[in-house]
GROMACS .gro file of C-alpha atoms in nm:
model
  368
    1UNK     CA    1  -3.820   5.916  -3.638
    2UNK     CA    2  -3.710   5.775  -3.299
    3UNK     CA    3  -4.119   5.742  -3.210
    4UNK     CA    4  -4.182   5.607  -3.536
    5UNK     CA    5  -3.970   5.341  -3.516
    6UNK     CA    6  -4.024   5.296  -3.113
    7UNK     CA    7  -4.466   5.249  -3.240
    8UNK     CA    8  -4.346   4.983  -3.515
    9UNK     CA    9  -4.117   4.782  -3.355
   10UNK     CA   10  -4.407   4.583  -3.203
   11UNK     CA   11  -4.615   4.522  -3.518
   12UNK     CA   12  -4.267   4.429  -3.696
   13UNK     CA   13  -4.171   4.201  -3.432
   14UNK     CA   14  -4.489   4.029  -3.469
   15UNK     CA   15  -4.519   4.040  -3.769
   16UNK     CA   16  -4.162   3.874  -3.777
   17UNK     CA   17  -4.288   3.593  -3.549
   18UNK     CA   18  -4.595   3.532  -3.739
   19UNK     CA   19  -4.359   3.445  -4.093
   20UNK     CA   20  -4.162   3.229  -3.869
   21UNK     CA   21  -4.411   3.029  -3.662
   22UNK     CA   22  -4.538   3.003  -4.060
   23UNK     CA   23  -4.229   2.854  -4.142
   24UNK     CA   24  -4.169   2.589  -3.884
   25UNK     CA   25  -4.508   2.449  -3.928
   26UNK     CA   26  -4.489   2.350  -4.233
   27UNK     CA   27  -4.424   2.037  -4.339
   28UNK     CA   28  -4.197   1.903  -4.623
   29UNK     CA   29  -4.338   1.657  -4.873
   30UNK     CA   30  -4.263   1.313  -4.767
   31UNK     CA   31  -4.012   1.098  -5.015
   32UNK     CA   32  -4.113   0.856  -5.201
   33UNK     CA   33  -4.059   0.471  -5.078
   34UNK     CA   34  -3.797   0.269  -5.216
   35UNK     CA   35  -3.917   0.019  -5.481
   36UNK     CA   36  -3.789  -0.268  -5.234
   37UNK     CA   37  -3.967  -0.163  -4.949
   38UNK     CA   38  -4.265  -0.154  -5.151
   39UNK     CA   39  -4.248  -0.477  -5.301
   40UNK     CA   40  -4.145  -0.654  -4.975
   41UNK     CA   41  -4.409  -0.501  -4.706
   42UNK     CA   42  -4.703  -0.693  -4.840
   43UNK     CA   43  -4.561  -0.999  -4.817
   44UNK     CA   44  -4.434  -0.963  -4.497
   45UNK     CA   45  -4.712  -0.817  -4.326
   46UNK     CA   46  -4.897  -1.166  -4.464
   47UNK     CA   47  -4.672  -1.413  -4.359
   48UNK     CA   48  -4.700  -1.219  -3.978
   49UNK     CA   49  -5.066  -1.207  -4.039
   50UNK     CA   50  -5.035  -1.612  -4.081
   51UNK     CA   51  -4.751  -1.639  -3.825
   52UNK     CA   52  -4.963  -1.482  -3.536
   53UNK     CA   53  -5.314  -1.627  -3.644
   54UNK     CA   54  -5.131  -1.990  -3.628
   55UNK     CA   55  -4.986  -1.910  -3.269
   56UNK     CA   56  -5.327  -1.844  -3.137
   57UNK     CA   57  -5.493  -2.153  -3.319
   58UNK     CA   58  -5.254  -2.346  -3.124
   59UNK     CA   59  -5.168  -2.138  -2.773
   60UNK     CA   60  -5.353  -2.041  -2.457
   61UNK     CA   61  -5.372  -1.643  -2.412
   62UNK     CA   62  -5.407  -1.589  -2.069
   63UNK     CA   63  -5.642  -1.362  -1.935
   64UNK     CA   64  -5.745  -1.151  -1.656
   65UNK     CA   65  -6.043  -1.338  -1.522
   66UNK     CA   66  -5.814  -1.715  -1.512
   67UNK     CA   67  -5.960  -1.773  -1.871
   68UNK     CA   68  -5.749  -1.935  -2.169
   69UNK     CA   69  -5.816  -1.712  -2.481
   70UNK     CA   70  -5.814  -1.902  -2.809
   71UNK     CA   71  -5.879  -1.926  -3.176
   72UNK     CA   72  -6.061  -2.289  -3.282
   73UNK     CA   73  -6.231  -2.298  -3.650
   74UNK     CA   74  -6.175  -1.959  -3.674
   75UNK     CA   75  -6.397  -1.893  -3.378
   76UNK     CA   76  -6.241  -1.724  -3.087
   77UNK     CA   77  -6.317  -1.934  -2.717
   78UNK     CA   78  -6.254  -1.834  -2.375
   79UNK     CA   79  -6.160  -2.159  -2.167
   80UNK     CA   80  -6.219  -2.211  -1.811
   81UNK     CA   81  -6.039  -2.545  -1.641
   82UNK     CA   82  -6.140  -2.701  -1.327
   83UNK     CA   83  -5.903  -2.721  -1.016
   84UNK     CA   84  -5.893  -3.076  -1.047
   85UNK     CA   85  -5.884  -3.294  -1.342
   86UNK     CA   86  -6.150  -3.262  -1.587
   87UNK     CA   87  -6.468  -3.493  -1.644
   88UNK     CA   88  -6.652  -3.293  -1.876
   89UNK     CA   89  -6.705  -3.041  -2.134
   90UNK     CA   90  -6.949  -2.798  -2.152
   91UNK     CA   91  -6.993  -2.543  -2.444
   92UNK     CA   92  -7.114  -2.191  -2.301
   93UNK     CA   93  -7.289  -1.955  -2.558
   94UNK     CA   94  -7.369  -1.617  -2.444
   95UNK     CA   95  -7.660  -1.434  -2.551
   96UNK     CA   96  -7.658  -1.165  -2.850
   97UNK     CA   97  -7.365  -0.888  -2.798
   98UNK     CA   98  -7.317  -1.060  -2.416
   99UNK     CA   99  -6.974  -1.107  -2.290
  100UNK     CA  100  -6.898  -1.432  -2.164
  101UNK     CA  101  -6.799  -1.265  -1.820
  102UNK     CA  102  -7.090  -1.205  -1.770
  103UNK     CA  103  -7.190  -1.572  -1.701
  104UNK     CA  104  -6.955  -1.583  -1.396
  105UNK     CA  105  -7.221  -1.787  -1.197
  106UNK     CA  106  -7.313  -2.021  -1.446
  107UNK     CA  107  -6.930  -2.115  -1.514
  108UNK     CA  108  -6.836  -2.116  -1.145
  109UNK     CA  109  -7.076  -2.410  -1.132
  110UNK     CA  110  -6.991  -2.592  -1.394
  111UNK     CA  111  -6.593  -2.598  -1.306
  112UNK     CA  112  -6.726  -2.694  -0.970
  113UNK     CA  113  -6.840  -3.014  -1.097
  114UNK     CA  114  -6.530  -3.094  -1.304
  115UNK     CA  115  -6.602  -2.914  -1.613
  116UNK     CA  116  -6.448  -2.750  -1.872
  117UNK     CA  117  -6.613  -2.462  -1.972
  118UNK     CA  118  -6.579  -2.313  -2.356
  119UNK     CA  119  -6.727  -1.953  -2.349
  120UNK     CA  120  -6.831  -1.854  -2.699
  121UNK     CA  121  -6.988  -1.519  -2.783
  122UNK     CA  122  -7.265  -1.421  -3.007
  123UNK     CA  123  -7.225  -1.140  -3.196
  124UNK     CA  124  -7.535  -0.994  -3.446
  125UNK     CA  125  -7.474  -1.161  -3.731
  126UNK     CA  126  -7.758  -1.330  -3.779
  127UNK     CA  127  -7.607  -1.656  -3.933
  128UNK     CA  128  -7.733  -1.936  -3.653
  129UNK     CA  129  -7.652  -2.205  -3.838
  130UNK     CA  130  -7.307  -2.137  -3.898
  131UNK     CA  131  -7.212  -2.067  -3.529
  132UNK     CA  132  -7.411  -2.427  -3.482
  133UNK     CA  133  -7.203  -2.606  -3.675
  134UNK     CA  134  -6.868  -2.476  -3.522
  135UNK     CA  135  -6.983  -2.639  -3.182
  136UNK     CA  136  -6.941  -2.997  -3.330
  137UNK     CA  137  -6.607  -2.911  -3.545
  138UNK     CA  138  -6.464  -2.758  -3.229
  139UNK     CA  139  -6.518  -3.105  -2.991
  140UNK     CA  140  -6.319  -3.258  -3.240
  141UNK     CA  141  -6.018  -3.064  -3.158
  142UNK     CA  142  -6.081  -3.027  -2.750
  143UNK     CA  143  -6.279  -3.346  -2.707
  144UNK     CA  144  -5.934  -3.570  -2.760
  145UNK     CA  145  -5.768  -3.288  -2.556
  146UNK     CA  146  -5.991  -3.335  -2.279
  147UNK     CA  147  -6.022  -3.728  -2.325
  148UNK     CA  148  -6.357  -3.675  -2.292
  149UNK     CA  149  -6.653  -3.817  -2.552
  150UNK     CA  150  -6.911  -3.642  -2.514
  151UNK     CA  151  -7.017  -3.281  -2.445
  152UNK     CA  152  -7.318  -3.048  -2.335
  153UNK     CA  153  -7.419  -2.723  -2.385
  154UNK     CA  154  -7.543  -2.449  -2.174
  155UNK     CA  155  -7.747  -2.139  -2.405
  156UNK     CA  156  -7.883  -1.842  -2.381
  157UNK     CA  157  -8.151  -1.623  -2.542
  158UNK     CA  158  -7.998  -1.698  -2.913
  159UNK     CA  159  -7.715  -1.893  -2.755
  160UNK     CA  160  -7.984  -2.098  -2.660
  161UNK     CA  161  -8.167  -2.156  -3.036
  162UNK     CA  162  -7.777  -2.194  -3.133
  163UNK     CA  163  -7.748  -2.519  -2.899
  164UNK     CA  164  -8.038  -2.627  -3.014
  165UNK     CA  165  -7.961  -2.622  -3.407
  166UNK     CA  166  -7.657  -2.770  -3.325
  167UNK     CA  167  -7.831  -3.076  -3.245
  168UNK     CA  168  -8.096  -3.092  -3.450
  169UNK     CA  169  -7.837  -3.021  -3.740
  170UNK     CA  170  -7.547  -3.191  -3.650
  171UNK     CA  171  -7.579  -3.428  -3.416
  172UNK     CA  172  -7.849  -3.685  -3.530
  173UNK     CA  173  -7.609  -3.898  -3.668
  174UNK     CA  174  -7.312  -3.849  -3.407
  175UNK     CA  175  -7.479  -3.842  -3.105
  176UNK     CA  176  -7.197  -3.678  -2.920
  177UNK     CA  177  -7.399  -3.418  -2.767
  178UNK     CA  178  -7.471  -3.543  -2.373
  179UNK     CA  179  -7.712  -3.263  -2.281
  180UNK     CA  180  -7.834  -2.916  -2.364
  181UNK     CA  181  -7.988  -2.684  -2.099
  182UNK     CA  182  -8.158  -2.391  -2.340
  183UNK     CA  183  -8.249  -2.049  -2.126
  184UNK     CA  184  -8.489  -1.900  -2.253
  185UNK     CA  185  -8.460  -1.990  -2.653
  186UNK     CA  186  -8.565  -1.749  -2.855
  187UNK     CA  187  -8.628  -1.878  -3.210
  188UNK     CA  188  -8.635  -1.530  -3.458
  189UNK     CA  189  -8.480  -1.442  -3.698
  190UNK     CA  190  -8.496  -1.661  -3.871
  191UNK     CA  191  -8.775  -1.905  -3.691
  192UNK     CA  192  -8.645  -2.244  -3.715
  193UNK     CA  193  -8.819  -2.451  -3.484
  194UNK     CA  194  -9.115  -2.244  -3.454
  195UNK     CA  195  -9.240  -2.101  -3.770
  196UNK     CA  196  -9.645  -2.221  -3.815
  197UNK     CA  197  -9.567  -2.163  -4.230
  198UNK     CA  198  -9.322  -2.392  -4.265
  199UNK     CA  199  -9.542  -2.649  -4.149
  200UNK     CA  200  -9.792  -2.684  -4.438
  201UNK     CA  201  -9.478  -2.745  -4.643
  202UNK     CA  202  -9.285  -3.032  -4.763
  203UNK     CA  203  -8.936  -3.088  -4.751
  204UNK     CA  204  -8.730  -2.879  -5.008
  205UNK     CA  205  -8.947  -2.969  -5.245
  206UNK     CA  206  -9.312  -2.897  -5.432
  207UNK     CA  207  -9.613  -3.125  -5.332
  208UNK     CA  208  -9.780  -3.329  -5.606
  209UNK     CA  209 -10.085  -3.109  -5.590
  210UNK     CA  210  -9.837  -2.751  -5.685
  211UNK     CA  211  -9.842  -2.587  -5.378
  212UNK     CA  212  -9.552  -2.400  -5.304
  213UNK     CA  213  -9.303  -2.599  -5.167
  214UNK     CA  214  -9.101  -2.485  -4.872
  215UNK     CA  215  -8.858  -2.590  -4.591
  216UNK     CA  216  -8.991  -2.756  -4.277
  217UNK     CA  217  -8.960  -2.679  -3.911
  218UNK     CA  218  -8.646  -2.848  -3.772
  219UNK     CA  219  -8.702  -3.133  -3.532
  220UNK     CA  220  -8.535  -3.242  -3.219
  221UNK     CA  221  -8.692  -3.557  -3.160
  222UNK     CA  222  -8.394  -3.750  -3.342
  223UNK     CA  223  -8.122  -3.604  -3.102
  224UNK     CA  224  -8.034  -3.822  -2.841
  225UNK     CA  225  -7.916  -3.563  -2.582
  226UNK     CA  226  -8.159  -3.472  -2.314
  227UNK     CA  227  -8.273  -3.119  -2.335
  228UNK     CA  228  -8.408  -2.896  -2.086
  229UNK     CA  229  -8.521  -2.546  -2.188
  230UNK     CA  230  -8.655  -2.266  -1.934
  231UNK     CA  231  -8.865  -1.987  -2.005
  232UNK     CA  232  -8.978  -1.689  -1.843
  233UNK     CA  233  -9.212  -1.554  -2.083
  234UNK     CA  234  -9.067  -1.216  -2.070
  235UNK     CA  235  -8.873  -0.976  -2.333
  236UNK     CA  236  -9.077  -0.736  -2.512
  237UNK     CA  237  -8.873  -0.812  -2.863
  238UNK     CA  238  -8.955  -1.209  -2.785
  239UNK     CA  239  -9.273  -1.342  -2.925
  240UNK     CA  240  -9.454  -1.625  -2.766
  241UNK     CA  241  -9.474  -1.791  -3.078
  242UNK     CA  242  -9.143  -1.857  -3.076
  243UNK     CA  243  -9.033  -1.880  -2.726
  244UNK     CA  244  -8.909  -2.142  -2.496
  245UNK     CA  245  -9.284  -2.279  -2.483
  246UNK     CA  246  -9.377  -2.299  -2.821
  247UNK     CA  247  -9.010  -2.504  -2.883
  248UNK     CA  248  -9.103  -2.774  -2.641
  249UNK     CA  249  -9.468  -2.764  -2.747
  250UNK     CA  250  -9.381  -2.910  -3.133
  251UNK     CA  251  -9.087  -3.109  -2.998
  252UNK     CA  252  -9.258  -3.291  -2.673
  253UNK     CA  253  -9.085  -3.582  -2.664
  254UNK     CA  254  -8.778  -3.545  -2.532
  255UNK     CA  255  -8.764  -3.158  -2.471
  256UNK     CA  256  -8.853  -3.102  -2.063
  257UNK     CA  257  -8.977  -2.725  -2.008
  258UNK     CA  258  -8.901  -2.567  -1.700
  259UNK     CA  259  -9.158  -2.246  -1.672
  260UNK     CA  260  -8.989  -1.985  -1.473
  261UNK     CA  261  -9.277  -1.651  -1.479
  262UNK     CA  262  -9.237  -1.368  -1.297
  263UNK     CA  263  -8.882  -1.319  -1.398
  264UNK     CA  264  -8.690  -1.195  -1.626
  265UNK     CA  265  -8.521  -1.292  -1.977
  266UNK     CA  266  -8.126  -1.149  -1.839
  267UNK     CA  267  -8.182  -1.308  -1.487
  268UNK     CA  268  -7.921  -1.606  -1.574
  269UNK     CA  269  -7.663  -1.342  -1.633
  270UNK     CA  270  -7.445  -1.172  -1.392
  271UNK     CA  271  -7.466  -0.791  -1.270
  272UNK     CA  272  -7.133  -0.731  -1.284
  273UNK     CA  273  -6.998  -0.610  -1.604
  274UNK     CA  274  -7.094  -0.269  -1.806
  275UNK     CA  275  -7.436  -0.215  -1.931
  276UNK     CA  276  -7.630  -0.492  -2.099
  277UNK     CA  277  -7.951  -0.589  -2.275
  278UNK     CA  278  -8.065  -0.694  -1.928
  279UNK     CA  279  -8.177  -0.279  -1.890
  280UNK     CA  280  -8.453  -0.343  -2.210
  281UNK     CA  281  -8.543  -0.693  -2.091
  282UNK     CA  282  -8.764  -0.609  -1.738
  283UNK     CA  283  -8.701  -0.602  -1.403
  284UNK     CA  284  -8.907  -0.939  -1.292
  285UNK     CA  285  -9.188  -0.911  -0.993
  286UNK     CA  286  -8.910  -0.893  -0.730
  287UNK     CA  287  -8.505  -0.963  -0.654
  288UNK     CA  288  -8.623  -1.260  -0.435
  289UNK     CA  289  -8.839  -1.394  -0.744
  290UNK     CA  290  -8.512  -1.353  -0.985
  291UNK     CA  291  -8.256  -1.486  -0.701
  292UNK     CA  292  -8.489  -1.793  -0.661
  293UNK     CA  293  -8.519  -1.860  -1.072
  294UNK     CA  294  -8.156  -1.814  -1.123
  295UNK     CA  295  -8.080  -2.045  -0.851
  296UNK     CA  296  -8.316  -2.336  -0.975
  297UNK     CA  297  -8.088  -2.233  -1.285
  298UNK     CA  298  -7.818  -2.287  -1.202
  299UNK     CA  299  -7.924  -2.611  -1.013
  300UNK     CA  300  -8.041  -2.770  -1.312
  301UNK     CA  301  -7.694  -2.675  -1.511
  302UNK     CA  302  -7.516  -2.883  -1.182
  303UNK     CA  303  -7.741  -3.165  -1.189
  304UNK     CA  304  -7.681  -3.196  -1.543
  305UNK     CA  305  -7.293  -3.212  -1.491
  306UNK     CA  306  -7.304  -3.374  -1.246
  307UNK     CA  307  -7.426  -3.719  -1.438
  308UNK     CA  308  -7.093  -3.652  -1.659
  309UNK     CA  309  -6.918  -3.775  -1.358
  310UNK     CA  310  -7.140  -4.132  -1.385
  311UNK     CA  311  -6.999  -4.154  -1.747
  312UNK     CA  312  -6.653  -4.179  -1.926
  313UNK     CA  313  -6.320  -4.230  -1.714
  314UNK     CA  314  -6.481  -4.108  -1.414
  315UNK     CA  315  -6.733  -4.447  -1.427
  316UNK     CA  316  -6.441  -4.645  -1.292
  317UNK     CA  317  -6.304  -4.377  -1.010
  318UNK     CA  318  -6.730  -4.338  -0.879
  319UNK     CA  319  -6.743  -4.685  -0.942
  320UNK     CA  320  -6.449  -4.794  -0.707
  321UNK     CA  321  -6.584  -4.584  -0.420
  322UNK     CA  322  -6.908  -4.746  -0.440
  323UNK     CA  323  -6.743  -5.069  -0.404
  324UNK     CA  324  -6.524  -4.981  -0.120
  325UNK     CA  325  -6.858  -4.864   0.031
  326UNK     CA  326  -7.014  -5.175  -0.013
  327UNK     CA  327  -6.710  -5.332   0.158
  328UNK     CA  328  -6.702  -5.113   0.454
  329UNK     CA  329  -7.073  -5.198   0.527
  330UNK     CA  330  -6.964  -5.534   0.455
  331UNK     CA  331  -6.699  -5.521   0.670
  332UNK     CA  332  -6.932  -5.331   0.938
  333UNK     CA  333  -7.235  -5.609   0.906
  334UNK     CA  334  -6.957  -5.857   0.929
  335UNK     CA  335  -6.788  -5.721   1.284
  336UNK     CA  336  -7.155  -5.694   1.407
  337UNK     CA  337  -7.237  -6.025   1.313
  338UNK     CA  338  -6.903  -6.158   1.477
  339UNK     CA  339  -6.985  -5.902   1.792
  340UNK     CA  340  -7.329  -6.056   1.780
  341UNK     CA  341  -7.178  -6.414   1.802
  342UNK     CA  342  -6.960  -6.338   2.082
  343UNK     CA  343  -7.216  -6.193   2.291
  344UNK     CA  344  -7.476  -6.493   2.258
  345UNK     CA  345  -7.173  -6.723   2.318
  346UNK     CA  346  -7.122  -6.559   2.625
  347UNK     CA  347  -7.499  -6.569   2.719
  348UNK     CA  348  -7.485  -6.892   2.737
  349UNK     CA  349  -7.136  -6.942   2.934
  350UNK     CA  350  -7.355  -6.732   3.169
  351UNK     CA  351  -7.656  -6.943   3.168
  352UNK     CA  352  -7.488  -7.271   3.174
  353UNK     CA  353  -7.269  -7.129   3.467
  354UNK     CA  354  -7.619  -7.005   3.620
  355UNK     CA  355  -7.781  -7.359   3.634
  356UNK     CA  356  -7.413  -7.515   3.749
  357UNK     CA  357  -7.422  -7.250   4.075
  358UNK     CA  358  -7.786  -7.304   4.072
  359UNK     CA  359  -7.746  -7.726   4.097
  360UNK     CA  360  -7.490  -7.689   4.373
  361UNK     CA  361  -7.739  -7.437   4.577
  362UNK     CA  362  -7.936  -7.768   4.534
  363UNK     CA  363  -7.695  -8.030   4.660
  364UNK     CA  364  -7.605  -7.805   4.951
  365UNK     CA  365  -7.972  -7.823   5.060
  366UNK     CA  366  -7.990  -8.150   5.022
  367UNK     CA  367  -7.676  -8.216   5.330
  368UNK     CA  368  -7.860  -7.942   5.527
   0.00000   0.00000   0.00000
């Protein structure tokens, strides 16, 4: 009996622990919520909802990079201020599923000149016109905020397209946009600028002669902002029906193309970041080629702010220095003149002193 019981002590001590790890695992059935809690959650989780979506419409988040996070027309922004005080406003839309910090370059030289930059990101839904027309309904909140009139836009890739529906859509009548560089615009899906259909169509509406009626290409010729769009020519998903090229091609009048071969459609963007479409897009024929097309790039965004600072409230500060230019060379053509005066005043002193010591040489001759 004593070995008996000394062979099932284990298996009933295990057994044992077994029914009781059993036990404390299990779980009682929750209790039901009060009716008030219930009823009351809902509504409070709303008005927090509302409280916190307000508080961002109408606050600066700030962020890691120096950046002001914030909500405007339901569109979140990313806001980058100059050191000094601001001259212009530039609108800075990213290409498909690219974050904005990955445009480090392009918004260092913009703040450089006096800009405020607005990132805005471009996610895959597919709706171009929609983003377009926040870019207008957003300057109307920053562009008093600012004191600034007038804005530009830099784009990219579908960023780019964006900018450009935003003045073809909503801007012919305003005229509020200054400037628009487009990199590499690509016009799909939908083709809006670009699509060889829509021209053998009328306007929203059926011909006399029954043909199907259709919408036509949008136009850019009745935007007043000067437009500048690049293209490299590159991007196996980007046809060349409806790149850069073909934009400017049906809108020559006021859209300047910049060719830039031999590159690549990510070369704007930065390499620092996590992985990005730039790894489908090409490599380019060589860094050098891709360090010297970025940097024309990002010349062209510079030049183009740059003329902000001949417009608005900075017209009277560049205006002031150019006249106390003018008055220092003034000034300087003046003291010349005077210097000038002095000096032939003194040549003749000389001269008439000259023929004085040269008539007495005479008269002592004269007595021997």
């Amino acid at each position: 009996p004593h070995a008996q019981s000394t062979v099932d002590a284990p298996h009933l001590q295990g057994e044992h622990r077994a029914q009781s790890t059993r036990h404390t695992t299990t779980t009682p059935p929750p209790s039901p919520p009060s009716p008030c809690r219930v009823e009351t959650v809902p509504g409070c989780i709303d008005r927090s909802m509302d409280a916190i979506k307000a508080k961002l419409t109408t606050t600066f988040v700030e962020q890691e990079d120096g950046s002001e996070q914030r909500v405007i027309n339901d569109q979140t922004v990313l806001i980058y201020r100059p050191p000094g005080r601001v001259v212009g406003l530039t609108f800075l839309i990213t290409a498909v599923s690219m974050p904005v910090s990955k445009y480090r370059s392009i918004i260092q030289a913009l703040t450089e000149t006096d800009h405020a930059v607005v990132g805005v990101y471009t996610n895959l839904n597919p709706n171009h016109r929609e983003k377009a027309e926040r870019i207008p309904a957003m300057f109307e909140e920053l562009g008093p905020e600012f004191r600034v009139h007038k804005y530009d836009i830099v784009g990219h890739s579908i960023g780019g397209k964006i900018a450009l529906l935003a003045a073809a859509l909503y801007d012919a009548d305003e005229n509020k946009i200054r400037s628009i560089v487009a990199l590499d615009p690509v016009d799909q899906t939908p083709a809006e600028f670009t699509n060889p259909g829509q021209l053998k169509r009328s306007l929203m509406s059926k011909p006399a002669d029954g043909a199907a009626g259709g919408k036509a290409n949008l136009s850019l010729e009745d935007t007043a902002a000067a437009i500048t769009v690049t293209c490299t020519d590159t991007g196996y998903w980007i046809k060349k029906q409806h790149n850069g090229r073909e934009i400017q091609r049906l809108n020559p009048k006021n859209v300047r193309l910049i060719m830039q071969r031999n590159s690549h459609h990510m070369v704007y963007c930065d390499d620092d970041g996590v992985l990005s479409w730039k790894s489908l897009a090409g490599k380019g024929s060589s860094p050098d080629r891709n360090k010297a097309v970025k940097d024309e790039a990002l010349h062209i965004i510079r030049e183009n702010a740059a003329k902000a600072t001949l417009s608005g409230q900075s017209k009277a500060r560049v205006t002031s220095l150019v006249g106390k230019a003018k008055k220092a060379v003034n000034d300087a053509k003046n003291d010349l003149t005077e210097i000038g005066n002095d000096a032939q005043k003194l040549g003749n002193e000389a001269k008439q002193k000259g023929n004085v010591m040269k008539g007495m040489a005479s008269v002592r001759g004269l007595f021997g």
